[in-house]
mmCIF file of C-alpha atoms and ligand atoms in Angstrom:
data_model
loop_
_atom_site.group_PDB
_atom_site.id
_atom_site.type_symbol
_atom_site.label_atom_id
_atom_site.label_comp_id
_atom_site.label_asym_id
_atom_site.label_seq_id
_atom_site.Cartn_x
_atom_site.Cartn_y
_atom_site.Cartn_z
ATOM 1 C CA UNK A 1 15.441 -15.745 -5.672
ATOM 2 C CA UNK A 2 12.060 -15.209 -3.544
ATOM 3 C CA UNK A 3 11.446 -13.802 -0.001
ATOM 4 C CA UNK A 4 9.456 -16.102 1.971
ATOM 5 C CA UNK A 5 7.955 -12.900 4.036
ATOM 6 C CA UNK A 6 7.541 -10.848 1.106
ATOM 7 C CA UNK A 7 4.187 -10.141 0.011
ATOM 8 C CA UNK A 8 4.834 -9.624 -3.152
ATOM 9 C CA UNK A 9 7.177 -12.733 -3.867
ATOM 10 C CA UNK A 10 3.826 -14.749 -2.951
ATOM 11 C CA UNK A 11 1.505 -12.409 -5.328
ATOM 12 C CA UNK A 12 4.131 -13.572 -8.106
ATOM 13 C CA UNK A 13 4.037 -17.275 -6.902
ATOM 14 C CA UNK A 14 0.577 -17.454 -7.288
ATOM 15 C CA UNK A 15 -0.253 -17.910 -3.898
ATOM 16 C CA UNK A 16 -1.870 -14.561 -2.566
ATOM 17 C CA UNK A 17 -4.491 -13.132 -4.930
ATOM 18 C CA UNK A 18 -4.325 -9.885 -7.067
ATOM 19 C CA UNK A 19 -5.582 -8.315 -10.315
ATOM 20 C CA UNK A 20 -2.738 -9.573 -12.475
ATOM 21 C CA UNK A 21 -2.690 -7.338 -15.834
ATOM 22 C CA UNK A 22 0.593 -8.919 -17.198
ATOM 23 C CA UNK A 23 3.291 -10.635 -16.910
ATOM 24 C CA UNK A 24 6.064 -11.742 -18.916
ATOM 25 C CA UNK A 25 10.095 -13.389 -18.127
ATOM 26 C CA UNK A 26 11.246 -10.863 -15.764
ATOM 27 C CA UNK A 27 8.364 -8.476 -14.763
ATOM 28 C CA UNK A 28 4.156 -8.653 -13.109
ATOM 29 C CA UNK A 29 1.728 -6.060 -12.868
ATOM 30 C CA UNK A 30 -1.149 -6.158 -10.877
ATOM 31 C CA UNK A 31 -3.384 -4.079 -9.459
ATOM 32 C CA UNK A 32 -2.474 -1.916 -5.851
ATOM 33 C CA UNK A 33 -4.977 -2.924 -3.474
ATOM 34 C CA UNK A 34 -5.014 0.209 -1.968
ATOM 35 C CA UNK A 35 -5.358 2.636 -5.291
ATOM 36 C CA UNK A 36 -4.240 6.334 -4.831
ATOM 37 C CA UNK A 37 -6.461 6.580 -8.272
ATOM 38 C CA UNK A 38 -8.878 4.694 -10.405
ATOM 39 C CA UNK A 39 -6.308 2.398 -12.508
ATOM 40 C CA UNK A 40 -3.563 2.657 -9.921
ATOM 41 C CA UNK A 41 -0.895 -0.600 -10.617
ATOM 42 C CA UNK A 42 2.879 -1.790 -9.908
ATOM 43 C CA UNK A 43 4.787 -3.352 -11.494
ATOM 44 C CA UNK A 44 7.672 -5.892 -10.051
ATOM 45 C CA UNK A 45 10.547 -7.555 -11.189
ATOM 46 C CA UNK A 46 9.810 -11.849 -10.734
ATOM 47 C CA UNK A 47 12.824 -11.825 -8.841
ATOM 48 C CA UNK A 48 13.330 -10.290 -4.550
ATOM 49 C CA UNK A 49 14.944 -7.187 -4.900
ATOM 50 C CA UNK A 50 15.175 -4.910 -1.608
ATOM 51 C CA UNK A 51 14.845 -1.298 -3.663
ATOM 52 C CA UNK A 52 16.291 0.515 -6.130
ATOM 53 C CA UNK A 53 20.138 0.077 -4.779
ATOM 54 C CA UNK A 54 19.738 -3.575 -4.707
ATOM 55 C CA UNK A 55 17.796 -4.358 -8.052
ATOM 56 C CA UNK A 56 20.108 -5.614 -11.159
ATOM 57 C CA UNK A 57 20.113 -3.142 -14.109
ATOM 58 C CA UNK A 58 18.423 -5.896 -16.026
ATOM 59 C CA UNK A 59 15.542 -6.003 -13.893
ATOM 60 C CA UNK A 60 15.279 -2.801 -13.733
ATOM 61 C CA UNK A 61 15.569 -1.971 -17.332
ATOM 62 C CA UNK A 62 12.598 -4.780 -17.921
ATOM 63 C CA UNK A 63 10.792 -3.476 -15.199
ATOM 64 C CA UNK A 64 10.669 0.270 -15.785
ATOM 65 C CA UNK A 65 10.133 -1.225 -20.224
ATOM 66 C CA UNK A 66 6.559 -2.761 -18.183
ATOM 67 C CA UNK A 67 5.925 0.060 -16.483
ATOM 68 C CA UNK A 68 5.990 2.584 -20.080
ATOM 69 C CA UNK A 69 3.798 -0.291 -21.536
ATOM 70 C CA UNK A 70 1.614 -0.334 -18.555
ATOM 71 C CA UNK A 71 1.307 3.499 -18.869
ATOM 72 C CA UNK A 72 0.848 3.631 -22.720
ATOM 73 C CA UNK A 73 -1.834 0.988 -21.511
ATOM 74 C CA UNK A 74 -3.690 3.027 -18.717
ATOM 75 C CA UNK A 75 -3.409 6.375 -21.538
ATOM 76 C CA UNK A 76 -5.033 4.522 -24.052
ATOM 77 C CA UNK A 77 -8.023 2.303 -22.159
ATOM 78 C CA UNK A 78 -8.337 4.647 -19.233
ATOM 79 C CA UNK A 79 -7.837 7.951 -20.764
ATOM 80 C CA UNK A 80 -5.944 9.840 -17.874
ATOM 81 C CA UNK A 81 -5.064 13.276 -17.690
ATOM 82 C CA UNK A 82 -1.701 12.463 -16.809
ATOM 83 C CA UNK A 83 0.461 9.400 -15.782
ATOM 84 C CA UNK A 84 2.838 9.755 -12.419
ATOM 85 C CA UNK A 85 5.306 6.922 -12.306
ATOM 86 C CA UNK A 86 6.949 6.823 -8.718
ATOM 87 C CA UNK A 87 9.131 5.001 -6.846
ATOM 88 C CA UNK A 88 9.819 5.222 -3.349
ATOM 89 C CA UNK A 89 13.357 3.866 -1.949
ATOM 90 C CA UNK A 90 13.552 3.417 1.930
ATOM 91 C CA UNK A 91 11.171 3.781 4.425
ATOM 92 C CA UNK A 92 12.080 7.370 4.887
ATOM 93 C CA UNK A 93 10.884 7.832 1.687
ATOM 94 C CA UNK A 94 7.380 5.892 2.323
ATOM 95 C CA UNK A 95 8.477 2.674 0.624
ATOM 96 C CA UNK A 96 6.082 0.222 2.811
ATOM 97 C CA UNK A 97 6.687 -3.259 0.726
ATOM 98 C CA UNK A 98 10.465 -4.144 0.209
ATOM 99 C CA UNK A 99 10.101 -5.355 -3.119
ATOM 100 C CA UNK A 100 11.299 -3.382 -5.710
ATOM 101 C CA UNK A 101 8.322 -2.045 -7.431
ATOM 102 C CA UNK A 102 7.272 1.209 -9.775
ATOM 103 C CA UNK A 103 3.964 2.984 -9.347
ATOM 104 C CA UNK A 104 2.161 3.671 -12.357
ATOM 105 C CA UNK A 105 -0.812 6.260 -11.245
ATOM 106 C CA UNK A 106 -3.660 7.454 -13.917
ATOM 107 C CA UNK A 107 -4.053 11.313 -12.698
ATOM 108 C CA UNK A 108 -7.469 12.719 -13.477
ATOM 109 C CA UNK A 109 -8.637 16.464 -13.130
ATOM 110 C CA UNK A 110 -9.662 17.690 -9.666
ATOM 111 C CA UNK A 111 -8.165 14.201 -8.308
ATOM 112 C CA UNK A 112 -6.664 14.336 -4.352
ATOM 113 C CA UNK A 113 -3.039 14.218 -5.280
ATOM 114 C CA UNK A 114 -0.958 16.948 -4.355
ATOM 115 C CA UNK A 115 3.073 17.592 -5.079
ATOM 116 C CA UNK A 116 4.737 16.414 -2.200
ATOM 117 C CA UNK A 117 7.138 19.212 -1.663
ATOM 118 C CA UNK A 118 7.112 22.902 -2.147
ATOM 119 C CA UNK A 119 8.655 24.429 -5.182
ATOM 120 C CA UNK A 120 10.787 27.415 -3.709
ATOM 121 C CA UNK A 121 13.962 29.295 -5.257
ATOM 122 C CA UNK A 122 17.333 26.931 -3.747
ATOM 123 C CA UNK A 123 20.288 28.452 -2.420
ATOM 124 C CA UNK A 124 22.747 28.317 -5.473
ATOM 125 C CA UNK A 125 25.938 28.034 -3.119
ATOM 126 C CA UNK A 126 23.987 25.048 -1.426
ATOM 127 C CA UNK A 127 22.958 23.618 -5.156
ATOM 128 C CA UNK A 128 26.689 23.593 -6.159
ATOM 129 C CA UNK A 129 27.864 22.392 -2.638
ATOM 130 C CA UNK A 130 25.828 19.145 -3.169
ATOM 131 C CA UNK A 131 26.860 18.805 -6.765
ATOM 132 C CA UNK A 132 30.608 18.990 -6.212
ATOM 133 C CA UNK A 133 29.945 16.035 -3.229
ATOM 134 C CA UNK A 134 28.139 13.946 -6.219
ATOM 135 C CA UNK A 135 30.592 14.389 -9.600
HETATM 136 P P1 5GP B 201 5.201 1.634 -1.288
HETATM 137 O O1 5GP B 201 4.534 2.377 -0.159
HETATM 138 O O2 5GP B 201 6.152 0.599 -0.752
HETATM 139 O O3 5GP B 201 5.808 2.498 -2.340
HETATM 140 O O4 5GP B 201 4.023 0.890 -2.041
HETATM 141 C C1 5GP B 201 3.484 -0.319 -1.631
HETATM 142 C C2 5GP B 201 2.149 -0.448 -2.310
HETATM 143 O O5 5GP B 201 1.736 -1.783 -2.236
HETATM 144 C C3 5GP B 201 1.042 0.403 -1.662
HETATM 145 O O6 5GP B 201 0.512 1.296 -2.634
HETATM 146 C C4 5GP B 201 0.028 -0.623 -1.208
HETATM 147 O O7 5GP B 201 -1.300 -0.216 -1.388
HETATM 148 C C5 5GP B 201 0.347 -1.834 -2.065
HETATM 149 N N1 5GP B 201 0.054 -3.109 -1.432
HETATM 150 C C6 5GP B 201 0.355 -3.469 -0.159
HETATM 151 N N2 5GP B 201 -0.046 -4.742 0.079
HETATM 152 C C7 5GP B 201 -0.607 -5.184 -1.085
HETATM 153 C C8 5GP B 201 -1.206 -6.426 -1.466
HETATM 154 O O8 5GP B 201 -1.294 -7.378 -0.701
HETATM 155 N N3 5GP B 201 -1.652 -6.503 -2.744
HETATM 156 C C9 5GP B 201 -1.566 -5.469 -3.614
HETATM 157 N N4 5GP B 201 -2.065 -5.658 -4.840
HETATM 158 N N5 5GP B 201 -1.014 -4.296 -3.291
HETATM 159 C C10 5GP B 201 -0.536 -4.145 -2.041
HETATM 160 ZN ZN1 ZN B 202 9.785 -10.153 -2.782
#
């Protein structure tokens, strides 16, 4: 099933442009358009899929299998420092296309990305609060 509004669903139809690196049953990669990094790509599942709560566990088993080969990919030709593979679920958490898709992002030394939160000591009553409210 497409989205007929989703940018994405017409970059795997064919009919917007992008720097397709693969694509197989299931999954495309392509080029962002807007890298954070040189070698910056997504990958997406062929078929619409909100976010991560919506996607099928098929999809997103084949999708996060192209994203490791995309990486091993981007580590070999590219020759990164590191590899950050992100995902970003809701617009509260800056997801800006609602099409499923993974990040894969080459790092390099001295390169403008920064951790987005502060690592700081948590409150251990808090920590086991929350866990009791998720087993
Ligand atoms: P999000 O913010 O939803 O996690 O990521 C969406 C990503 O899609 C952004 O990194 C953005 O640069 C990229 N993007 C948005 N529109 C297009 C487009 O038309 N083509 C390509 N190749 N990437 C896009
Ligand atoms: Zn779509």
């Amino acid at each position: 099933m497409r989205d007929r509004d989703c940018i994405f669903c017409k970059i795997i139809a064919g009919e917007l442009p992008s720097q397709t690196i693969e694509e197989d049953e299931r999954t495309v990669a392509f080029m962002d358009i807007s890298p954070a990094t040189r070698g910056h790509l997504l990958v997406v599942p062929r078929e619409h899929a909100r976010n991560l709560l919506e996607i099928s566990t098929d999809d997103l088993q084949a999708t996060i299998a192209t994203a490791q080969r995309m990486a091993r990919r981007v580590d070999e030709r590219l020759k990164p420092a590191g590899i950050n593979v992100l995902n970003s679920c809701g617009s509260a958490a800056w997801q800006t296309v609602f099409h499923f898709h993974v990040h894969v992002i080459p790092r390099y030394e001295g390169d403008p990305l920064r951790l987005p939160w502060t690592p700081a000591e948590g409150d251990m009553d808090e920590i086991a609060a929350v866990a009791r409210e998720l087993r």
